[in-house]
mmCIF file of C-alpha atoms and ligand atoms in Angstrom:
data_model
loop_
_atom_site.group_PDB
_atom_site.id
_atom_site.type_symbol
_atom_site.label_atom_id
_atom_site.label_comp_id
_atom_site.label_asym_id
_atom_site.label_seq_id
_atom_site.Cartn_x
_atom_site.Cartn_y
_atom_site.Cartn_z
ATOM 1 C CA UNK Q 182 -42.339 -9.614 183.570
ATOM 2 C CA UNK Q 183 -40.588 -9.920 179.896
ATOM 3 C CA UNK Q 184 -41.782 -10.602 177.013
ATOM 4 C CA UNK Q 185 -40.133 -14.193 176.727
ATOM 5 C CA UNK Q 186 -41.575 -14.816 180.896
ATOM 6 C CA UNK Q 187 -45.147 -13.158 179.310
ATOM 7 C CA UNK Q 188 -44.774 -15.516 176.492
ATOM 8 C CA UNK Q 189 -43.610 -18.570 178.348
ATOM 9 C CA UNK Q 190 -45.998 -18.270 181.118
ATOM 10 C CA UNK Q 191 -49.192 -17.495 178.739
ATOM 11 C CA UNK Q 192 -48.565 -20.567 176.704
ATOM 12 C CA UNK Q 193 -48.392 -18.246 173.614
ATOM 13 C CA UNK Q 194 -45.254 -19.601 172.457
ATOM 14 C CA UNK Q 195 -44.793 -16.888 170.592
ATOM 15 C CA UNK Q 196 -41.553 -14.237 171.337
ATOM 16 C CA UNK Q 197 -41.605 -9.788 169.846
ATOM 17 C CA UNK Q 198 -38.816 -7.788 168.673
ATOM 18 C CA UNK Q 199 -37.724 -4.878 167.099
ATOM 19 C CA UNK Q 200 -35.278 -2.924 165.444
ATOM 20 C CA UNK Q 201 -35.372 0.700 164.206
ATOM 21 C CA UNK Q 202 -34.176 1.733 160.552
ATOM 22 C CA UNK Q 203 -31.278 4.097 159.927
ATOM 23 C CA UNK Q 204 -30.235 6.806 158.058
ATOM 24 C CA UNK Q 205 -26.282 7.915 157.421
ATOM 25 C CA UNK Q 206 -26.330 11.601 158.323
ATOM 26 C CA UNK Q 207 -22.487 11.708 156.953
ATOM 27 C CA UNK Q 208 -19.752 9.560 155.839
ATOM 28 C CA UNK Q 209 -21.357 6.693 153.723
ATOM 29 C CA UNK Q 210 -19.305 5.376 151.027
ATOM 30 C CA UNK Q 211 -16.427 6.571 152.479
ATOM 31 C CA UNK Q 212 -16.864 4.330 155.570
ATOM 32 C CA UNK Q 213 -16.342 1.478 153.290
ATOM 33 C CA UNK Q 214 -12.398 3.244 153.112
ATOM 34 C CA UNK Q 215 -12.301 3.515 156.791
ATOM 35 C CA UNK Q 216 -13.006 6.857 157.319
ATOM 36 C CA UNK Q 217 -15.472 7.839 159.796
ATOM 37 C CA UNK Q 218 -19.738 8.275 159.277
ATOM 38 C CA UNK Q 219 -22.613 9.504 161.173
ATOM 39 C CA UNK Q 220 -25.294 7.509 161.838
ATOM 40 C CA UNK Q 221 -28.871 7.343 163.620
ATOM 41 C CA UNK Q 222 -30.822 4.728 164.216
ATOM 42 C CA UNK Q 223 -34.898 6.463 162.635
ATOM 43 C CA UNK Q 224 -38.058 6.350 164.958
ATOM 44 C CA UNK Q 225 -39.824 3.662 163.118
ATOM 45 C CA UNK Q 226 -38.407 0.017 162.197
ATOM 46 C CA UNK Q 227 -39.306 -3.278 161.697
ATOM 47 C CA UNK Q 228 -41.016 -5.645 163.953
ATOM 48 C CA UNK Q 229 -40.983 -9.553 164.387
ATOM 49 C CA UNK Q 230 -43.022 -11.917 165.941
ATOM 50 C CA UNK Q 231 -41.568 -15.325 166.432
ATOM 51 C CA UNK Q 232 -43.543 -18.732 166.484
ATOM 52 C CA UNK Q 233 -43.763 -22.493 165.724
ATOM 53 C CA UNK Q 234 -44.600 -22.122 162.147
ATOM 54 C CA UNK Q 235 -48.650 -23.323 161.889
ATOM 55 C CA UNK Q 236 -48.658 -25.315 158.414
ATOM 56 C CA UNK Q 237 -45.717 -27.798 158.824
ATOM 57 C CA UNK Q 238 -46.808 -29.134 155.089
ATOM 58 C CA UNK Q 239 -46.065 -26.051 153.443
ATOM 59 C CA UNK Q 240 -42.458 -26.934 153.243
ATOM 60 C CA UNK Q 241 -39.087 -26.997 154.467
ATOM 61 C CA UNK Q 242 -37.290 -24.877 156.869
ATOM 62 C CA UNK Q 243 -38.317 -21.722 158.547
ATOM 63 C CA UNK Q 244 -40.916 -19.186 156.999
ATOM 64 C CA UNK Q 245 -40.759 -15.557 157.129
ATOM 65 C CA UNK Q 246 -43.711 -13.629 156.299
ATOM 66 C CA UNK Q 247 -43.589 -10.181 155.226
ATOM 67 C CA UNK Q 248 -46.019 -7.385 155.360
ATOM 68 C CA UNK Q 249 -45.402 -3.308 155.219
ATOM 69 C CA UNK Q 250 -43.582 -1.168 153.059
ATOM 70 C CA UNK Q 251 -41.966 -3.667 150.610
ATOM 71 C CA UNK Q 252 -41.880 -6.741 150.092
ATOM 72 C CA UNK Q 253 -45.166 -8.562 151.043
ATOM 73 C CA UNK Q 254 -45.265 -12.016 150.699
ATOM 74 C CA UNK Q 255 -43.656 -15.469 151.758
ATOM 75 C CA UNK Q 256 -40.259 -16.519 151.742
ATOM 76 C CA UNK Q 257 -38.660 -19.814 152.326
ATOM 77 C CA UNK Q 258 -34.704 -20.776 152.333
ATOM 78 C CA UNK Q 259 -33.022 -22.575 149.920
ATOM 79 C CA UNK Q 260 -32.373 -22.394 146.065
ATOM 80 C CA UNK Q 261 -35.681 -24.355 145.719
ATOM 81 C CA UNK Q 262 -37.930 -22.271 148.479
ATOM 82 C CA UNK Q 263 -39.937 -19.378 147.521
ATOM 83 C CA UNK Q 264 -39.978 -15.588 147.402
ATOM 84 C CA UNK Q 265 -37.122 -13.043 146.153
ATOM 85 C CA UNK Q 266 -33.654 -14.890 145.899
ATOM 86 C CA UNK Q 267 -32.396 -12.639 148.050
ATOM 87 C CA UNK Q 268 -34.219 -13.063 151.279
ATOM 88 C CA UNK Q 269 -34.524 -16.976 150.745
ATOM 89 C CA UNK Q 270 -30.413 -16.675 150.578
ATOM 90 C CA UNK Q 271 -30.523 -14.534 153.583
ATOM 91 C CA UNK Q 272 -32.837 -17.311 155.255
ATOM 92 C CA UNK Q 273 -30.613 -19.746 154.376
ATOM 93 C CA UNK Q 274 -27.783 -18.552 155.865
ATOM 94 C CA UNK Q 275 -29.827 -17.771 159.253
ATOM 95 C CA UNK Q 276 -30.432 -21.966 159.495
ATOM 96 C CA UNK Q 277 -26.830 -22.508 158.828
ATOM 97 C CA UNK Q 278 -25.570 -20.241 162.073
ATOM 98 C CA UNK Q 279 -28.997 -21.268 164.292
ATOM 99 C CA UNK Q 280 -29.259 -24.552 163.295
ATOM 100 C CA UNK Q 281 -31.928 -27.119 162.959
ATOM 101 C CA UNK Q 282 -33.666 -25.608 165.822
ATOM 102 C CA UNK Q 283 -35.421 -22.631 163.737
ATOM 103 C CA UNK Q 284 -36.359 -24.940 160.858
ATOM 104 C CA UNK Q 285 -39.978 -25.258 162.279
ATOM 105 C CA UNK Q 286 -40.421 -21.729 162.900
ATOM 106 C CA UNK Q 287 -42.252 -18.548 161.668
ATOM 107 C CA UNK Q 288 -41.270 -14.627 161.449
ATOM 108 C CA UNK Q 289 -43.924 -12.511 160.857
ATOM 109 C CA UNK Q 290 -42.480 -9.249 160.263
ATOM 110 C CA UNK Q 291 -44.136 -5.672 159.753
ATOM 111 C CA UNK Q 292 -41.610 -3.574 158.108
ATOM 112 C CA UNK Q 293 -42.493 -0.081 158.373
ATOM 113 C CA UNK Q 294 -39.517 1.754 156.471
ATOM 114 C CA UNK Q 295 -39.491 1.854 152.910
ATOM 115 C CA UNK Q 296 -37.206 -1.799 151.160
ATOM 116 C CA UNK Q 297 -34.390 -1.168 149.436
ATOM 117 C CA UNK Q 298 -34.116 2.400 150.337
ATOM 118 C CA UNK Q 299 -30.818 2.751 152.506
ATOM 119 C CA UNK Q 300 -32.895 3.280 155.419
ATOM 120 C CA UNK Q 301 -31.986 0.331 156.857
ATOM 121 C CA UNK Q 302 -34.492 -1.947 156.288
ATOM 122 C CA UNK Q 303 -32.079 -5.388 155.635
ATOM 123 C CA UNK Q 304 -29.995 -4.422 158.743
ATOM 124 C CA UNK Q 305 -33.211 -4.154 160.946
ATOM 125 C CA UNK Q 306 -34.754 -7.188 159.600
ATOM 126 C CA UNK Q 307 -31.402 -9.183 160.678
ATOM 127 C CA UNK Q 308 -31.322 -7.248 163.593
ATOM 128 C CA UNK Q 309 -34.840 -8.426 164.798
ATOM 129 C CA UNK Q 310 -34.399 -11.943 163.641
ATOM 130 C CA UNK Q 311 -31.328 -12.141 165.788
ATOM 131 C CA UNK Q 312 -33.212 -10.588 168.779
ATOM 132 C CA UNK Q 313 -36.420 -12.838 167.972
ATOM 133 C CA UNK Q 314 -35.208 -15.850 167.952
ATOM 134 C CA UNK Q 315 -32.514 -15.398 171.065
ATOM 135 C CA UNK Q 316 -35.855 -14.091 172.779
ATOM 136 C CA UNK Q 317 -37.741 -16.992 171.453
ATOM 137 C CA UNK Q 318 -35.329 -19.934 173.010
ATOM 138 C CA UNK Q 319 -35.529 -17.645 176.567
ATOM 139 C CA UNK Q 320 -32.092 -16.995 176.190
ATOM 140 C CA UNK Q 321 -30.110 -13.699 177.237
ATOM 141 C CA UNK Q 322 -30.023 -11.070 174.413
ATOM 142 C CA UNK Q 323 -26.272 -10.469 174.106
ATOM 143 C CA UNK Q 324 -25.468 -7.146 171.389
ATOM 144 C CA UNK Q 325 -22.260 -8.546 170.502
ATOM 145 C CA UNK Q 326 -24.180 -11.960 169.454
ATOM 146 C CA UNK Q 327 -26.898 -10.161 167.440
ATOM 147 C CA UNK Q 328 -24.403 -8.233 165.851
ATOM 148 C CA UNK Q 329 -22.180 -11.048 164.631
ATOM 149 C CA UNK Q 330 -25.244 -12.512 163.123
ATOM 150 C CA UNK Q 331 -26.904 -9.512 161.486
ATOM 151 C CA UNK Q 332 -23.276 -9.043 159.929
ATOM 152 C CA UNK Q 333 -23.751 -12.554 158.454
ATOM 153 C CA UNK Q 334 -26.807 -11.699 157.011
ATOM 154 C CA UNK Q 335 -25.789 -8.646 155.722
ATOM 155 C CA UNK Q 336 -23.218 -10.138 154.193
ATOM 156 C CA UNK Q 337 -25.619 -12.165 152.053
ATOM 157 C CA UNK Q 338 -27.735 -9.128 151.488
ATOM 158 C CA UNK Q 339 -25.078 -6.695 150.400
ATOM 159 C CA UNK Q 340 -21.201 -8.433 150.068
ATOM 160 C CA UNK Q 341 -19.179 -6.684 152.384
ATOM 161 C CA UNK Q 342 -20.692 -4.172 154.579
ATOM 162 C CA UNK Q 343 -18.722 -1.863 156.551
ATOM 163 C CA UNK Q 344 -21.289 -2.351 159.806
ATOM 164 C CA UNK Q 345 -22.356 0.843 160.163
ATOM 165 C CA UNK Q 346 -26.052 0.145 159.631
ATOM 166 C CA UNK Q 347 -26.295 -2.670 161.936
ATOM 167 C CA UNK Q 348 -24.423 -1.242 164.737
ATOM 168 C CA UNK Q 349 -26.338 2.305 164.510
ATOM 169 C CA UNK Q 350 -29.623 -0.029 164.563
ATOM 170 C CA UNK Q 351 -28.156 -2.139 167.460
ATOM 171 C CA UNK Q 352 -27.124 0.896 169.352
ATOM 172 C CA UNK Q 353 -29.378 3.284 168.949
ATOM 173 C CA UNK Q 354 -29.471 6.670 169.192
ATOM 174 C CA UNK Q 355 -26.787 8.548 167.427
ATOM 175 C CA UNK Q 356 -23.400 7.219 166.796
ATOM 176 C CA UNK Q 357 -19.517 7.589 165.546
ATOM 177 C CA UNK Q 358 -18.970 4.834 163.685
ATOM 178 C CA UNK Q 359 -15.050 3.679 162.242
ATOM 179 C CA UNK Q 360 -14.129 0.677 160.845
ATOM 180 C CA UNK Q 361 -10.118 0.629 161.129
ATOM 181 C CA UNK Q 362 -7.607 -1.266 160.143
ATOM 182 C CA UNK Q 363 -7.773 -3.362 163.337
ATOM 183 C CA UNK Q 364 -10.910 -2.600 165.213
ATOM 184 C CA UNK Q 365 -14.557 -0.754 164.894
ATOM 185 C CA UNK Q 366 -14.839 2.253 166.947
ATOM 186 C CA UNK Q 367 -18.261 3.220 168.213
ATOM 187 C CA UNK Q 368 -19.452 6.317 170.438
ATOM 188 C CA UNK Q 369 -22.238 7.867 171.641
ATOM 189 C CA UNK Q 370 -23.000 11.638 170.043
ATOM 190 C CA UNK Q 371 -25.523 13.091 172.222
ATOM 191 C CA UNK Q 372 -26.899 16.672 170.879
ATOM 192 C CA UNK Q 373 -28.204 19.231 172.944
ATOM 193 C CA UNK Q 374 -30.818 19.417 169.963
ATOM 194 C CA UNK Q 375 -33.299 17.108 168.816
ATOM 195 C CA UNK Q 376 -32.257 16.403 165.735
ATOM 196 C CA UNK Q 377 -35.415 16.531 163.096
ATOM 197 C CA UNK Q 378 -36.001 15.228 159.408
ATOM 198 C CA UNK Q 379 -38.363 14.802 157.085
ATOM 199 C CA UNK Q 380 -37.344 11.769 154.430
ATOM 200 C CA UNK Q 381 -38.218 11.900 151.026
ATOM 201 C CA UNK Q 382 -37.881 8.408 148.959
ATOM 202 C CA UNK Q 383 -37.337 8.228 145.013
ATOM 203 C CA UNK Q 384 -37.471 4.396 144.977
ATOM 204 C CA UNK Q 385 -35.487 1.788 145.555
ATOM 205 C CA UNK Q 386 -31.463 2.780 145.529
ATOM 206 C CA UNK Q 387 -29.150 1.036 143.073
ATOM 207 C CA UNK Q 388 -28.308 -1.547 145.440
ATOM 208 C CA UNK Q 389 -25.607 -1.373 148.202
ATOM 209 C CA UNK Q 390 -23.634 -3.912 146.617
ATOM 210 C CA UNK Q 391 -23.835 -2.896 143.015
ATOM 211 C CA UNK Q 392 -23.319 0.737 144.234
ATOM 212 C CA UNK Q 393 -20.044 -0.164 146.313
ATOM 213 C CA UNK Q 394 -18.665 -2.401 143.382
ATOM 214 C CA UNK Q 395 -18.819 0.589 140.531
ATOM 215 C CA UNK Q 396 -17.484 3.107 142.977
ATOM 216 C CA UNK Q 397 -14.471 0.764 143.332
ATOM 217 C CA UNK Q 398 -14.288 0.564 140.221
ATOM 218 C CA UNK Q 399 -13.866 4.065 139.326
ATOM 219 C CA UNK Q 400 -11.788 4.289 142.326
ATOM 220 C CA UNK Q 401 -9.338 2.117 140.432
ATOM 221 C CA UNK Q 402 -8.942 4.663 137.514
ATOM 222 C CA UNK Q 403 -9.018 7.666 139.034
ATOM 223 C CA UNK Q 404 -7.487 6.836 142.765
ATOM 224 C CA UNK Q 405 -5.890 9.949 143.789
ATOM 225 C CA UNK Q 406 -8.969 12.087 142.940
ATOM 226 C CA UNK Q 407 -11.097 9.481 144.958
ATOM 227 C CA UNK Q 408 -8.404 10.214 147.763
ATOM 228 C CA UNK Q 409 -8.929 13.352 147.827
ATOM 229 C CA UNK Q 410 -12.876 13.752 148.018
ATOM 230 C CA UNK Q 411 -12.870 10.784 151.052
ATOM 231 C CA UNK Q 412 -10.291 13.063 152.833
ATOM 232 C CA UNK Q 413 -12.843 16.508 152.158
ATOM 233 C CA UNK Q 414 -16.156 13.576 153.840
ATOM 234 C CA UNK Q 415 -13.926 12.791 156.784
ATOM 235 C CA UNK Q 416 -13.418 16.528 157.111
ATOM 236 C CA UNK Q 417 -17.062 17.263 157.275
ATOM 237 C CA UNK Q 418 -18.023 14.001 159.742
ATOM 238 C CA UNK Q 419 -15.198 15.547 161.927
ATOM 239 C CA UNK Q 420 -16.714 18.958 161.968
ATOM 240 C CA UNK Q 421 -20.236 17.367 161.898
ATOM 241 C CA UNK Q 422 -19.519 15.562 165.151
ATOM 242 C CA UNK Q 423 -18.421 18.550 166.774
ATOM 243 C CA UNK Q 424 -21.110 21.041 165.473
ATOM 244 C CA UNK Q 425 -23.723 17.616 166.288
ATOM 245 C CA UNK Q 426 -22.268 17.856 170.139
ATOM 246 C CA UNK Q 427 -22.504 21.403 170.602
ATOM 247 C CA UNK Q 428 -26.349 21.922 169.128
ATOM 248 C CA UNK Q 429 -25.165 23.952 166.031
ATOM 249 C CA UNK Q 430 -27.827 22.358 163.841
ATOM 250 C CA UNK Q 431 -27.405 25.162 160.844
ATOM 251 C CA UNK Q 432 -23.511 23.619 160.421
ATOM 252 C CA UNK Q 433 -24.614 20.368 160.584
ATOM 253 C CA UNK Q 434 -27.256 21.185 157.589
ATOM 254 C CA UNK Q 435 -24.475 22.892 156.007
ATOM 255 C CA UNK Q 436 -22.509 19.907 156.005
ATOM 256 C CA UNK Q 437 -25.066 17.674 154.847
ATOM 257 C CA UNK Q 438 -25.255 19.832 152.035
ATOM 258 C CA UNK Q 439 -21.495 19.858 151.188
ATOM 259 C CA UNK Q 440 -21.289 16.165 151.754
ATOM 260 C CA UNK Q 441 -24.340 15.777 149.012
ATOM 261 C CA UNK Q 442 -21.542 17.673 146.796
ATOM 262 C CA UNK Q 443 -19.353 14.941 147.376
ATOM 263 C CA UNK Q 444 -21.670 12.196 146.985
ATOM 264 C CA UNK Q 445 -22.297 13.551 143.556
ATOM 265 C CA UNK Q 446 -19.057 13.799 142.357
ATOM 266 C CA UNK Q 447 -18.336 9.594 143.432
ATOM 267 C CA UNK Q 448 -21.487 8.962 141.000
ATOM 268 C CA UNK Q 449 -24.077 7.715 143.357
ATOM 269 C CA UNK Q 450 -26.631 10.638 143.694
ATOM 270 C CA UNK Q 451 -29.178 11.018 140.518
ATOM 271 C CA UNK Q 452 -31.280 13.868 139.125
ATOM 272 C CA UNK Q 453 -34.200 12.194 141.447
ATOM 273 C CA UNK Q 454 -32.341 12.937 144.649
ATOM 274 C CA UNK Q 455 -30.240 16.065 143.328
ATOM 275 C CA UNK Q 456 -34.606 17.690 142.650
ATOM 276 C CA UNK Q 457 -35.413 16.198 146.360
ATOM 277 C CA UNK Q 458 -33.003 17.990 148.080
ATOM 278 C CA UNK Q 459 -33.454 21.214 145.863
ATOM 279 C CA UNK Q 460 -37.381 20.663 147.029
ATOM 280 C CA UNK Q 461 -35.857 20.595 150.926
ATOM 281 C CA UNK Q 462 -33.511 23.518 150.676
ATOM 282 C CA UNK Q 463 -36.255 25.575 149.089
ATOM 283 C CA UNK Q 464 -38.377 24.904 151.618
ATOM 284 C CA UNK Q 465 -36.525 25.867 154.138
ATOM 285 C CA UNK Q 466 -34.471 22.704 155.131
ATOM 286 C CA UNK Q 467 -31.539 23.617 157.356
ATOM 287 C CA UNK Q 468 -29.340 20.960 154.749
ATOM 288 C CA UNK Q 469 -30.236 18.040 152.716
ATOM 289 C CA UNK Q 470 -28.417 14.748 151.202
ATOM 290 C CA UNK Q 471 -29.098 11.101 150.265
ATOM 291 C CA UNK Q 472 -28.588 8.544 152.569
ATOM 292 C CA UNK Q 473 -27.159 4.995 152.462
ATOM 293 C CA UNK Q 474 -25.393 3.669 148.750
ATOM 294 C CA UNK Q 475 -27.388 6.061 146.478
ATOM 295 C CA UNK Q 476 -28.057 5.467 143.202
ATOM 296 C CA UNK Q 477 -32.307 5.673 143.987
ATOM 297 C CA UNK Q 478 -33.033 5.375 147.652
ATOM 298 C CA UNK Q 479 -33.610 8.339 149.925
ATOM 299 C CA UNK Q 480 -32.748 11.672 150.647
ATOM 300 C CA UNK Q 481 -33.184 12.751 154.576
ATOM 301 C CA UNK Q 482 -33.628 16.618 155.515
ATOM 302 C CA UNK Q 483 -32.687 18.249 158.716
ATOM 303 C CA UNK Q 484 -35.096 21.081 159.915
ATOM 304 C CA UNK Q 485 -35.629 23.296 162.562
ATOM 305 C CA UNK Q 486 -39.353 23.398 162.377
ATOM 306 C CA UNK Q 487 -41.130 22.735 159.330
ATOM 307 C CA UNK Q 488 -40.278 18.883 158.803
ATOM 308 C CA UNK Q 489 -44.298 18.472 158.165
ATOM 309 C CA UNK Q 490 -44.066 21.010 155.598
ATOM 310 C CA UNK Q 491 -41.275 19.730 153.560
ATOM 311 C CA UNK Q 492 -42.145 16.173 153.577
ATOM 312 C CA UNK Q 493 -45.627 17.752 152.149
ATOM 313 C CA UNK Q 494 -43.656 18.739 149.157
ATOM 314 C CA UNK Q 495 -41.693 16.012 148.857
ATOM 315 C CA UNK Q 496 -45.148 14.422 148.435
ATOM 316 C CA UNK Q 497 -46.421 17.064 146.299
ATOM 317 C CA UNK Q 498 -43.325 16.165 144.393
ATOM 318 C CA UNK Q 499 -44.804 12.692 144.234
ATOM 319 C CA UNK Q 500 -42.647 10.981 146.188
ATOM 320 C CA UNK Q 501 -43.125 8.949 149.442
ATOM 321 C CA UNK Q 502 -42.283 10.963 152.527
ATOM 322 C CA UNK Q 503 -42.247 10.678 156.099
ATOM 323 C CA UNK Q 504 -40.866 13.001 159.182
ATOM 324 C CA UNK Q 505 -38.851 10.548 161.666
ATOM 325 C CA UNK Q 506 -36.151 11.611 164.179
ATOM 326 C CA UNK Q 507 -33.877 9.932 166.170
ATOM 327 C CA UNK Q 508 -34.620 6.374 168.459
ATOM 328 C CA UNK Q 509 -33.454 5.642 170.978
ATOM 329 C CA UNK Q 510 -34.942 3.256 173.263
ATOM 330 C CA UNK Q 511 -33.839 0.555 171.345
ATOM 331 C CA UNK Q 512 -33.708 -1.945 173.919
ATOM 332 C CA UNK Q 513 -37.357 -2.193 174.631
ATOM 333 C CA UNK Q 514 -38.997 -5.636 174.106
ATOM 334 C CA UNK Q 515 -41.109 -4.473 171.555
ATOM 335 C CA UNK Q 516 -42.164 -1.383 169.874
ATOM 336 C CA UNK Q 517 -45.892 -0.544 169.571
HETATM 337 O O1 PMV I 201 -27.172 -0.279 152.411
HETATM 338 P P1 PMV I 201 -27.198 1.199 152.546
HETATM 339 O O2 PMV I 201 -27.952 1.885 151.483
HETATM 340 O O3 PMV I 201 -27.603 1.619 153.936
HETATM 341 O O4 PMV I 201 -25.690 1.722 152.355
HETATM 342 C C1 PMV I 201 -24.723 1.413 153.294
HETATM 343 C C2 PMV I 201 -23.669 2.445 153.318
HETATM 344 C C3 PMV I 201 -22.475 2.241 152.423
HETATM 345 O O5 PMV I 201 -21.454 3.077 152.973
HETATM 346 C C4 PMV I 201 -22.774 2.695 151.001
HETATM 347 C C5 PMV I 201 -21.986 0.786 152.377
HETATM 348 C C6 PMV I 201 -21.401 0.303 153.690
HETATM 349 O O6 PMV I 201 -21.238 -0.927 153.807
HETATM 350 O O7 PMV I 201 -21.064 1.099 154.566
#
């Protein structure tokens, strides 16, 4: 039985979903340019429970309520509703493409990666209200449907996303991702290895949007040096890929390690995530960068063994840490 026939048939009226976080293992920023990234979607996510909202006085429209790393709280849509202006926008924009059918409903969501920390936590959110409320209304969960939506909400959340973090989440697993001219390329990259981290967080990043805009910016006055450091990223997610595919996990840290160069140089890493991935390669991290728009956020560390040991000194360090690794049964009904 699903989830939607469990929920149906019990009466609950009440629908579960789920969507993993993300990190960028290669290639952000430079994505945005249409050259190629890395991503995988991370072994813990956010989770949503969908409902007829119980206090119908409370206000108008739908109600999301929060709990977990982040944000904790209530929200409700409109320029008049409550809770960060952000997520009321982003719940505003979910009524106008679902209609007046949601406007009596409640998300309670448990959001266990870290907000605003390019992990993925908008994109999963979206993600899971897309599932949700398809789930909810017993219709058929169609990707390309959640997709489209979570790219709406994005869109509120951070301007114009290049879609990598919702389609890792959405996909699951490990993926190719490039946005061309004309069309989005996605594939499968299955290693031979499993591939390990332990994530150390300095805060929240500088904000995708904010990030993207003053990297444009600088772009502007200095374009053929810009040119030249996206063409040295798409060299390493080329050679990542293959190394990835072939279980040569030491190249791949290597890489990570060269890209954090990079990432440096286009202005988005800070002396925060420059002294976490110092703390990772000391310890013994086969390579170590930020992930996601920079500027704050987190950086993610590949091991070999060990990842309990370095996200130790991350916290030592006195920063939030966590060992994940890759998910990949994204498709189940809901995560426990
Ligand atoms: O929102 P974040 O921190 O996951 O960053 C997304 C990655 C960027 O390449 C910086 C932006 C994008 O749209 O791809």
């Amino acid at each position: 039985m699903t989830q939607t026939e469990f929920s149906k048939n019990s009466g609950a009226d009440v629908a579960f979903s789920y969507a993993p976080g993300k990190i960028i293992v290669a290639g952000e920023h430079a994505v945005v340019y249409g050259c190629p990234a890395i991503a995988l979607a991370l072994d813990r996510g956010v989770r949503i429970a969908v409902t007829k909202a119980r206090f119908e006085s409370e206000g108008k429209g739908p109600v999301l309520r929060a709990t977990g790393l982040g944000f904790v709280g209530e929200v409700r849509p409109g320029p008049s509703g409550l809770g960060p202006d952000v997520l009321r926008r982003g719940l505003q924009r979910l009524v106008e493409l679902c209609g007046d059918r949601i406007q009596d409903l409640e998300f309670i969501a448990d959001c266990a990666i870290p907000v605003g920390g390019g992990l993925g936590s908008s994109a999963a959110l979206s993600v899971a209200l897309g599932r949700g409320i398809f789930r909810y209304f017993g219709e058929e969960i169609n990707d390309g449907s959640v997709v489209e939506m979570a790219m709406e909400l994005e869109r509120v959340f951070h301007g114009n996303p290049s879609g990598i973090d919702h389609s890792s989440i959405t996909h699951g697993g490990c993926i190719w991702y490039h946005r061309g001219e004309q069309n989005v390329k996605i594939e499968s990259l299955t290693s031979p290895r499993i591939l390990r981290f332990a994530v150390g967080v300095a805060g929240p990043h500088g904000g995708t949007l904010q990030m993207v805009s003053a990297l444009r910016e600088r772009m502007r006055r200095h374009p053929d040096m810009h040119r030249h450091i996206f063409e040295g990223i798409s060299q390493i997610v080329f050679r990542m890929r293959d190394a990835l595919l072939e279980g040569r996990l030491a190249e791949v840290g290597e890489l990570m390690n060269i890209n954090q160069g990079y990432l440096n140089a286009l202005g988005v890493s800070t002396p925060e995530l420059e002294r976490l991935c110092t703390i990772a390669r000391d310890e013994g991290a086969l390579g170590a960068k930020l992930t996601g728009a920079g500027g704050g956020g987190a950086v993610i560390a590949l091991v070999d063994e060990g990842a309990e040991r370095i996200a130790q000194a991350f916290k030592q360090a006195g920063y939030f840490s966590f060992c994940a690794q890759a998910f990949d049964e994204v498709k189940t009904n809901y995560a426990s």
